[in-house]
Amino acid sequence: MGNDDSIGLVLSGGGAKGAFQAGVWKAMCELGLADRVSVISGTSAGAINAAAFAALRDPEKICRFWHTKVGDIATPNLSNLVPGQFIVALKDVLSGKPFPFQGLLDRSALETILSRLLPRIWPEGAPEVYATTLECRGGLLSTFDSDCYERQCFFLNEEVNADNRIKQLLASAAIPWGFAPVDLNGRRYVDGSWEAMGGDNIPVSQILERRPDIRTIIVVRCNCAADEPEAIDATIPRGTTLVEVRPRSSLRGLLDVASDLLPSFGFLNDVPFVGKLTQSVDALSRQIRIWSGTLAFNGECAKRFIKQGYAEGMTVLRQLKPKDKLNW
């Protein structure tokens, strides 16, 4: 399906901040760029968006999903707080199950929403969609050992079973301790954006490895540069253009008042002893901003994130002039 004008799209994880990517997709549709996308690689919330962008295309429907359904995505999993469930969890631990911890959030609503949102039969000719995840290989004692996790990638277009396709997306978005790991085909998976255990929150490599013909890659991050300054963990080949769209300021959530109370002391960073403390305070403030937006599962935040994504997308992506449209 690719040609010289094809675009690869990479979508990072970010929980509730995935609404920002929906706004960028809306901008891409209006700029005539969405029709040039032939492959999408995503992780966690980015994987869910990748599936929606490829299978639905309609930006209004996707944005509506985010600001009307996002409140149902993460609800407390009260069943895991009853004594009987603790016994089940203990049995999982003693049996040596990989990542034996159950989540504190209930994802059954998310599973139902995705089942209704996405088509049972994958559209023929839709862009390729890759969803990254981490396969757990060890039991309790190896839960925090990165050597016991292996990065995996699901190719959604090849999966003919719609229920398994949904499970693949849930596996990519199974935030450790937030959601329970996903069991699929006898294996256990957690969130693909968990970089401390070898995950890849910016899965550019999936496109570089699988579609070397792609010469333009758009990366949509959910964190601004101040919150996530790290470079992309991939070598971009000569002749390949990489364009990044990301928030110019933090996508603020309900807990941001906490980070507002932690002022920046950057000017003291070089002062002996004091500098170490100020760097720790700044790092804590940054983490609050990241997790506050990530957990902002409510419609009003989603609308704000969508609006911000649309504005950033229109600003950054105007440089990519639409060419011949792809037939899909």
CSV table of C-alpha atoms in Angstrom, one decimal:
chain,number,residue,atom,x,y,z
A,1,MET,CA,0.0,0.0,0.0
A,2,GLY,CA,3.0,2.3,0.4
A,3,ASN,CA,4.3,4.8,-2.1
A,4,ASP,CA,6.9,7.6,-2.0
A,5,ASP,CA,4.3,9.9,-0.3
A,6,SER,CA,3.4,7.4,2.5
A,7,ILE,CA,3.6,8.6,6.1
A,8,GLY,CA,4.4,6.6,9.2
A,9,LEU,CA,2.7,7.7,12.4
A,10,VAL,CA,4.1,6.9,15.8
A,11,LEU,CA,1.9,7.4,18.9
A,12,SER,CA,3.4,7.3,22.4
A,13,GLY,CA,1.7,6.1,25.6
A,14,GLY,CA,0.2,8.6,28.0
A,15,GLY,CA,-3.0,7.3,29.5
A,16,ALA,CA,-5.7,10.0,29.5
A,17,LYS,CA,-3.4,12.3,27.6
A,18,GLY,CA,-4.1,10.1,24.5
A,19,ALA,CA,-6.9,12.6,23.9
A,20,PHE,CA,-4.1,15.0,22.7
A,21,GLN,CA,-3.4,12.6,19.9
A,22,ALA,CA,-7.0,12.6,18.8
A,23,GLY,CA,-6.7,16.3,18.4
A,24,VAL,CA,-3.6,15.9,16.3
A,25,TRP,CA,-5.4,13.3,14.1
A,26,LYS,CA,-8.2,15.8,13.5
A,27,ALA,CA,-5.6,18.3,12.3
A,28,MET,CA,-4.0,15.7,10.0
A,29,CYS,CA,-7.4,14.9,8.5
A,30,GLU,CA,-8.0,18.6,7.8
A,31,LEU,CA,-4.5,19.1,6.3
A,32,GLY,CA,-5.0,16.1,4.0
A,33,LEU,CA,-2.2,14.1,5.7
A,34,ALA,CA,-4.3,11.3,7.2
A,35,ASP,CA,-4.9,9.9,3.7
A,36,ARG,CA,-1.1,9.4,3.3
A,37,VAL,CA,-0.7,7.4,6.5
A,38,SER,CA,0.1,3.8,5.6
A,39,VAL,CA,1.4,2.5,8.9
A,40,ILE,CA,0.9,3.4,12.6
A,41,SER,CA,2.9,2.2,15.5
A,42,GLY,CA,1.6,2.8,19.0
A,43,THR,CA,2.0,1.8,22.6
A,44,SER,CA,-0.5,1.9,25.5
A,45,ALA,CA,-3.0,4.7,24.8
A,46,GLY,CA,-1.2,5.3,21.6
A,47,ALA,CA,-1.9,1.7,20.5
A,48,ILE,CA,-5.7,2.2,21.2
A,49,ASN,CA,-5.5,5.4,19.1
A,50,ALA,CA,-3.6,3.7,16.4
A,51,ALA,CA,-6.4,1.1,16.0
A,52,ALA,CA,-9.1,3.8,16.0
A,53,PHE,CA,-7.3,6.0,13.5
A,54,ALA,CA,-6.7,3.1,11.1
A,55,ALA,CA,-10.1,1.4,11.4
A,56,LEU,CA,-12.4,4.4,11.8
A,57,ARG,CA,-10.6,7.4,10.3
A,58,ASP,CA,-13.4,9.7,11.3
A,59,PRO,CA,-11.8,12.3,13.7
A,60,GLU,CA,-15.1,13.5,15.1
A,61,LYS,CA,-16.1,10.0,16.1
A,62,ILE,CA,-12.7,9.4,17.7
A,63,CYS,CA,-12.8,12.7,19.6
A,64,ARG,CA,-16.3,12.0,20.8
A,65,PHE,CA,-15.0,8.6,22.1
A,66,TRP,CA,-12.4,10.5,24.2
A,67,HIS,CA,-14.5,13.2,25.7
A,68,THR,CA,-17.6,11.0,26.3
A,69,LYS,CA,-16.2,7.6,27.3
A,70,VAL,CA,-12.9,8.5,28.9
A,71,GLY,CA,-14.6,8.7,32.3
A,72,ASP,CA,-15.5,5.1,32.1
A,73,ILE,CA,-12.0,3.8,31.3
A,74,ALA,CA,-10.5,3.7,34.7
A,75,THR,CA,-12.8,2.9,37.7
A,76,PRO,CA,-11.7,1.4,41.0
A,77,ASN,CA,-11.6,-2.4,40.9
A,78,LEU,CA,-13.4,-2.9,44.2
A,79,SER,CA,-13.4,-6.7,43.7
A,80,ASN,CA,-9.7,-6.7,44.2
A,81,LEU,CA,-10.1,-5.2,47.7
A,82,VAL,CA,-12.2,-8.0,49.1
A,83,PRO,CA,-10.5,-10.8,51.2
A,84,GLY,CA,-11.3,-13.5,48.7
A,85,GLN,CA,-9.3,-11.7,46.0
A,86,PHE,CA,-6.3,-11.4,48.2
A,87,ILE,CA,-6.3,-15.2,48.5
A,88,VAL,CA,-6.4,-15.5,44.7
A,89,ALA,CA,-3.5,-13.0,44.4
A,90,LEU,CA,-1.6,-15.0,47.0
A,91,LYS,CA,-2.1,-18.2,45.0
A,92,ASP,CA,-0.8,-16.4,41.9
A,93,VAL,CA,2.3,-15.3,43.7
A,94,LEU,CA,3.0,-18.8,45.1
A,95,SER,CA,2.4,-20.4,41.7
A,96,GLY,CA,5.1,-18.3,40.2
A,97,LYS,CA,2.9,-16.5,37.7
A,98,PRO,CA,4.7,-13.8,35.8
A,99,PHE,CA,3.8,-10.4,37.2
A,100,PRO,CA,1.2,-11.8,39.6
A,101,PHE,CA,-0.3,-8.5,40.8
A,102,GLN,CA,-3.8,-7.6,40.0
A,103,GLY,CA,-4.8,-4.1,39.0
A,104,LEU,CA,-6.5,-1.5,41.2
A,105,LEU,CA,-8.6,-0.3,38.3
A,106,ASP,CA,-11.3,-2.2,36.4
A,107,ARG,CA,-10.8,-2.3,32.6
A,108,SER,CA,-14.0,-4.2,31.8
A,109,ALA,CA,-15.7,-1.0,30.7
A,110,LEU,CA,-12.7,-0.2,28.4
A,111,GLU,CA,-13.0,-3.7,26.9
A,112,THR,CA,-16.7,-3.1,26.2
A,113,ILE,CA,-16.1,0.3,24.8
A,114,LEU,CA,-13.4,-0.9,22.4
A,115,SER,CA,-15.5,-3.8,21.3
A,116,ARG,CA,-18.3,-1.4,20.3
A,117,LEU,CA,-16.0,1.2,18.9
A,118,LEU,CA,-13.8,-0.9,16.6
A,119,PRO,CA,-15.2,-3.1,13.7
A,120,ARG,CA,-15.3,-6.8,14.1
A,121,ILE,CA,-13.8,-7.3,10.6
A,122,TRP,CA,-10.7,-5.2,10.1
A,123,PRO,CA,-11.1,-2.9,7.1
A,124,GLU,CA,-9.4,-4.2,4.0
A,125,GLY,CA,-6.6,-1.8,2.9
A,126,ALA,CA,-6.4,0.0,6.2
A,127,PRO,CA,-3.0,1.2,7.4
A,128,GLU,CA,-0.8,-1.3,9.1
A,129,VAL,CA,-1.1,-1.1,12.9
A,130,TYR,CA,1.5,-2.3,15.3
A,131,ALA,CA,0.9,-2.3,19.1
A,132,THR,CA,3.9,-2.8,21.4
A,133,THR,CA,3.7,-4.6,24.7
A,134,LEU,CA,6.0,-6.4,27.3
A,135,GLU,CA,5.7,-10.1,27.8
A,136,CYS,CA,6.4,-11.1,31.4
A,137,ARG,CA,8.7,-14.1,31.7
A,138,GLY,CA,9.3,-14.5,35.4
A,139,GLY,CA,7.5,-14.8,38.7
A,140,LEU,CA,7.4,-12.6,41.8
A,141,LEU,CA,11.1,-12.4,42.5
A,142,SER,CA,11.8,-11.3,38.9
A,143,THR,CA,9.0,-8.7,38.7
A,144,PHE,CA,11.5,-5.9,38.9
A,145,ASP,CA,14.2,-7.5,36.8
A,146,SER,CA,14.2,-6.1,33.2
A,147,ASP,CA,15.8,-9.3,32.0
A,148,CYS,CA,12.5,-11.1,32.7
A,149,TYR,CA,10.6,-9.0,30.2
A,150,GLU,CA,10.7,-9.2,26.5
A,151,ARG,CA,9.4,-6.5,24.1
A,152,GLN,CA,6.7,-7.8,21.8
A,153,CYS,CA,4.7,-6.3,19.0
A,154,PHE,CA,1.2,-7.3,17.7
A,155,PHE,CA,0.3,-6.7,14.1
A,156,LEU,CA,-3.4,-6.0,14.3
A,157,ASN,CA,-4.1,-6.4,10.6
A,158,GLU,CA,-3.1,-10.0,10.7
A,159,GLU,CA,-5.4,-10.9,13.7
A,160,VAL,CA,-8.7,-12.3,12.4
A,161,ASN,CA,-10.2,-12.8,15.8
A,162,ALA,CA,-11.8,-9.6,16.9
A,163,ASP,CA,-11.7,-10.5,20.6
A,164,ASN,CA,-8.0,-11.3,20.4
A,165,ARG,CA,-7.4,-8.0,18.7
A,166,ILE,CA,-9.1,-6.2,21.6
A,167,LYS,CA,-7.0,-8.2,24.0
A,168,GLN,CA,-3.8,-7.2,22.2
A,169,LEU,CA,-4.7,-3.5,22.6
A,170,LEU,CA,-5.5,-4.1,26.3
A,171,ALA,CA,-2.2,-5.8,26.7
A,172,SER,CA,-0.4,-2.8,25.3
A,173,ALA,CA,-2.2,-0.6,27.7
A,174,ALA,CA,-2.1,-2.8,30.9
A,175,ILE,CA,-0.4,-0.2,33.1
A,176,PRO,CA,1.3,-2.2,35.9
A,177,TRP,CA,-0.6,-2.1,39.2
A,178,GLY,CA,-3.2,0.0,37.5
A,179,PHE,CA,-4.7,-2.7,35.3
A,180,ALA,CA,-4.1,-6.5,35.7
A,181,PRO,CA,-1.8,-8.1,33.2
A,182,VAL,CA,-3.5,-9.6,30.1
A,183,ASP,CA,-3.3,-13.3,29.5
A,184,LEU,CA,-3.3,-14.2,25.8
A,185,ASN,CA,-2.5,-17.5,24.2
A,186,GLY,CA,-0.9,-18.8,27.4
A,187,ARG,CA,1.3,-15.7,27.9
A,188,ARG,CA,1.1,-12.7,30.1
A,189,TYR,CA,1.6,-9.1,29.0
A,190,VAL,CA,1.8,-5.6,30.6
A,191,ASP,CA,2.1,-2.1,29.3
A,192,GLY,CA,4.5,-1.6,26.4
A,193,SER,CA,5.5,1.9,27.5
A,194,TRP,CA,7.1,0.6,30.7
A,195,GLU,CA,10.6,1.8,29.7
A,196,ALA,CA,12.2,0.8,33.0
A,197,MET,CA,11.6,-2.9,32.1
A,198,GLY,CA,12.6,-2.5,28.5
A,199,GLY,CA,9.4,-1.1,27.0
A,200,ASP,CA,9.4,1.5,24.2
A,201,ASN,CA,7.2,4.5,24.8
A,202,ILE,CA,8.1,6.0,21.4
A,203,PRO,CA,8.0,2.9,19.1
A,204,VAL,CA,9.7,4.4,16.0
A,205,SER,CA,11.8,1.3,15.6
A,206,GLN,CA,8.7,-0.7,14.6
A,207,ILE,CA,8.2,1.4,11.5
A,208,LEU,CA,11.9,1.6,10.7
A,209,GLU,CA,12.2,-2.2,10.8
A,210,ARG,CA,9.0,-3.2,9.1
A,211,ARG,CA,8.6,-0.4,6.6
A,212,PRO,CA,12.0,0.8,5.4
A,213,ASP,CA,10.2,2.4,2.4
A,214,ILE,CA,8.7,5.1,4.7
A,215,ARG,CA,10.5,8.4,4.3
A,216,THR,CA,8.3,10.6,6.5
A,217,ILE,CA,7.5,9.7,10.1
A,218,ILE,CA,5.3,11.8,12.4
A,219,VAL,CA,5.8,11.2,16.1
A,220,VAL,CA,3.1,12.4,18.5
A,221,ARG,CA,4.2,12.5,22.1
A,222,CYS,CA,1.9,13.3,25.0
A,223,ASN,CA,4.5,15.0,27.2
A,224,CYS,CA,6.1,18.4,26.6
A,225,ALA,CA,9.9,18.7,26.3
A,226,ALA,CA,10.2,20.0,29.9
A,227,ASP,CA,8.5,16.8,31.2
A,228,GLU,CA,10.1,14.3,28.8
A,229,PRO,CA,13.4,15.7,27.4
A,230,GLU,CA,14.7,12.3,26.3
A,231,ALA,CA,15.7,11.6,22.7
A,232,ILE,CA,14.1,8.9,20.7
A,233,ASP,CA,15.8,5.6,21.1
A,234,ALA,CA,16.3,4.9,17.4
A,235,THR,CA,18.7,5.8,14.6
A,236,ILE,CA,16.9,7.7,11.9
A,237,PRO,CA,18.2,6.7,8.5
A,238,ARG,CA,19.6,9.3,6.1
A,239,GLY,CA,16.8,10.6,3.9
A,240,THR,CA,14.1,9.9,6.4
A,241,THR,CA,12.3,13.0,7.8
A,242,LEU,CA,11.0,12.8,11.4
A,243,VAL,CA,8.5,15.4,12.5
A,244,GLU,CA,7.5,15.6,16.2
A,245,VAL,CA,4.2,16.9,17.6
A,246,ARG,CA,4.1,17.4,21.3
A,247,PRO,CA,2.5,19.8,23.8
A,248,ARG,CA,4.3,23.0,24.3
A,249,SER,CA,3.2,22.9,27.9
A,250,SER,CA,2.2,20.2,30.3
A,251,LEU,CA,-1.2,18.5,29.7
A,252,ARG,CA,-2.5,19.5,33.1
A,253,GLY,CA,-4.7,17.2,35.3
A,254,LEU,CA,-6.5,17.3,38.5
A,255,LEU,CA,-3.4,17.0,40.7
A,256,ASP,CA,-1.4,19.8,39.1
A,257,VAL,CA,-2.1,22.1,42.1
A,258,ALA,CA,0.4,19.9,43.9
A,259,SER,CA,3.1,20.6,41.3
A,260,ASP,CA,2.2,24.3,41.4
A,261,LEU,CA,3.1,24.3,45.1
A,262,LEU,CA,6.6,23.1,44.2
A,263,PRO,CA,8.4,26.1,42.6
A,264,SER,CA,11.4,25.7,40.4
A,265,PHE,CA,14.8,26.3,42.0
A,266,GLY,CA,16.8,25.7,38.8
A,267,PHE,CA,19.1,28.7,39.6
A,268,LEU,CA,20.4,26.9,42.6
A,269,ASN,CA,21.3,23.7,40.8
A,270,ASP,CA,25.0,24.4,40.9
A,271,VAL,CA,25.1,25.3,44.6
A,272,PRO,CA,26.9,22.5,46.6
A,273,PHE,CA,24.5,20.3,48.6
A,274,VAL,CA,21.5,22.6,48.0
A,275,GLY,CA,21.7,21.9,44.2
A,276,LYS,CA,21.0,18.2,44.7
A,277,LEU,CA,17.9,19.0,46.8
A,278,THR,CA,16.5,21.5,44.2
A,279,GLN,CA,17.0,19.0,41.4
A,280,SER,CA,15.0,16.4,43.4
A,281,VAL,CA,12.2,18.9,43.9
A,282,ASP,CA,12.1,19.8,40.2
A,283,ALA,CA,12.1,16.1,39.3
A,284,LEU,CA,9.2,15.4,41.7
A,285,SER,CA,7.3,18.3,40.3
A,286,ARG,CA,7.8,16.9,36.8
A,287,GLN,CA,6.6,13.5,37.7
A,288,ILE,CA,3.4,15.0,39.3
A,289,ARG,CA,2.7,16.8,36.1
A,290,ILE,CA,3.2,13.7,34.0
A,291,TRP,CA,1.0,11.4,36.2
A,292,SER,CA,-1.6,14.0,36.9
A,293,GLY,CA,-2.4,14.4,33.2
A,294,THR,CA,-2.0,10.6,32.6
A,295,LEU,CA,-4.7,9.8,35.2
A,296,ALA,CA,-7.1,12.7,34.2
A,297,PHE,CA,-9.8,10.3,33.0
A,298,ASN,CA,-12.6,12.9,32.7
A,299,GLY,CA,-14.4,14.5,29.8
A,300,GLU,CA,-13.5,18.1,30.5
A,301,CYS,CA,-9.7,17.3,30.6
A,302,ALA,CA,-10.2,15.3,27.4
A,303,LYS,CA,-11.8,18.2,25.6
A,304,ARG,CA,-8.9,20.5,26.7
A,305,PHE,CA,-6.3,17.9,25.6
A,306,ILE,CA,-8.0,17.4,22.2
A,307,LYS,CA,-8.1,21.2,21.6
A,308,GLN,CA,-4.4,21.5,22.5
A,309,GLY,CA,-3.5,18.6,20.2
A,310,TYR,CA,-5.5,20.1,17.3
A,311,ALA,CA,-3.7,23.5,17.8
A,312,GLU,CA,-0.2,21.9,18.0
A,313,GLY,CA,-0.9,19.6,15.0
A,314,MET,CA,-2.1,22.5,12.8
A,315,THR,CA,1.0,24.5,13.8
A,316,VAL,CA,3.6,21.8,13.3
A,317,LEU,CA,2.2,19.8,10.4
A,318,ARG,CA,1.4,22.6,7.9
A,319,GLN,CA,4.9,22.1,6.6
A,320,LEU,CA,3.9,18.7,5.2
A,321,LYS,CA,2.0,19.5,2.0
A,322,PRO,CA,-0.6,16.9,1.0
A,323,LYS,CA,0.2,15.0,-2.2
A,324,ASP,CA,-1.6,12.2,-4.0
A,325,LYS,CA,-4.1,10.6,-1.7
A,326,LEU,CA,-3.9,6.9,-0.9
A,327,ASN,CA,-6.9,4.6,-1.7
A,328,TRP,CA,-7.9,3.0,1.5
